[in-house]
Amino acid sequence: MARIPKELVDQIIQTADIVEVVGDFVQLKRKGQNMWAPCPFHNEKSPSFSVNPAKSLYKCFGCGKAGGVVQFVMDVEGTSYVEALKYLAKKYAITIEEEEKTPQQQLEQNERDSQFIVSDWAKNHFHRLLLNSEEGMSIGYGYLKERGLNLATIQQFELGYSLDSWDDLLKAAETAGYDKKYLEKTGLTVIKTDDQGQDTGRRYDRFRGRVMFPIHNISGRVVGFGARTLKRDDKMAKYLNSPESEIYHKSDVLYGLFQARQAIRTQEVCYLVEGYLDVLSLYQGGIKNVVASSGTSLTEGQIRLIKRYSDNVTVLYDGDAAGIKASLRGTTCSSKAA
Ligand SMILES: [Zn+2]
């Protein structure tokens, strides 16, 4: 594991403003000397989670979680100490000089970080293919352009394209030195089984010939993908999503929330739409406080996520109206015809 010099650790901790860092995850409100919010670690209605800005500490009087700014990032992101420091360094534009590591050394940091790393690499691979390969340009980019998306939006949401091939990603991962087991763990590849369901030892790319929509968690790391085929084949699902993994829990992720969260907080309302392209079109049109519940019907976990930023949700699709109303109980919810 990489070592970060002590002076740099001190600099990161001194620079990081705990109110800002925590404020990226919950809506803090001042009451007396402390700031308060519903706890991000347990489910509750009245806030028992407090931040003391003067001492740079947080404490929840409900579940007992407490600590400083690095501990908060470790708790909320489920990462290691070093990863939490890196997260803060990135947020405050502090450069961490690390010795160059091979992809294999990076992968050894730990299983979870490895899955983040391979997902990020795959995202870059798909993005390159969209903008730099003949197939990606003509099919993927062509489709997105036809849907009115411009290059800035495509880059901001890091959209991509997977080649219509059984092993393009597999081969590229091998060349880049990544361990294939993380491709399996994140669902980027599929294990080929025989008639009895036994592993044949063969693997193939899950996403083939599809426009790729990377799904980010709340701190901007890619945890999975939504993927749309452009083939006219009734037997093929139009949309395919990454399966659940150690880093991707569908019920706790909303598409677009990473990009939308500041706007949701400042505008004090979150628009909920049906699909990836709805999010992208509205965002490009200047309505930035918009998210979609990708590949699932709306869950309690997703509502809790939105409520970190605003109590107001406006639903912009019909969907299963009753189901949505039930999930949104306790939230100021209105519906508008899309
Ligand atoms: Zn708590």
PDB file of N, CA and C and ligand atoms in Angstrom, residues 39 41-42 60 62-64, ligand 1:
ATOM      1  N   CYS A  39     -28.704  11.392  10.352  1.00  0.00           N
ATOM      2  CA  CYS A  39     -27.457  10.635  10.279  1.00  0.00           C
ATOM      3  C   CYS A  39     -27.314   9.897   8.938  1.00  0.00           C
ATOM      4  N   PHE A  41     -25.509   7.384   8.542  1.00  0.00           N
ATOM      5  CA  PHE A  41     -25.151   5.988   8.826  1.00  0.00           C
ATOM      6  C   PHE A  41     -26.296   5.159   9.380  1.00  0.00           C
ATOM      7  N   HIS A  42     -27.331   5.799   9.871  1.00  0.00           N
ATOM      8  CA  HIS A  42     -28.496   5.021  10.279  1.00  0.00           C
ATOM      9  C   HIS A  42     -29.754   5.786   9.886  1.00  0.00           C
ATOM     10  N   CYS A  60     -22.639  11.006  16.101  1.00  0.00           N
ATOM     11  CA  CYS A  60     -24.063  10.698  16.034  1.00  0.00           C
ATOM     12  C   CYS A  60     -24.513  10.199  17.402  1.00  0.00           C
ATOM     13  N   GLY A  62     -27.317   8.902  17.920  1.00  0.00           N
ATOM     14  CA  GLY A  62     -28.190   7.753  17.711  1.00  0.00           C
ATOM     15  C   GLY A  62     -27.402   6.456  17.615  1.00  0.00           C
ATOM     16  N   CYS A  63     -26.452   6.410  16.680  1.00  0.00           N
ATOM     17  CA  CYS A  63     -25.743   5.148  16.451  1.00  0.00           C
ATOM     18  C   CYS A  63     -24.325   5.174  17.005  1.00  0.00           C
ATOM     19  N   GLY A  64     -23.876   6.332  17.449  1.00  0.00           N
ATOM     20  CA  GLY A  64     -22.585   6.395  18.126  1.00  0.00           C
ATOM     21  C   GLY A  64     -21.380   6.586  17.229  1.00  0.00           C
TER      22      GLY A  64
HETATM   23 ZN    ZN B   1     -26.249   7.593  13.386  1.00  0.00          ZN
END
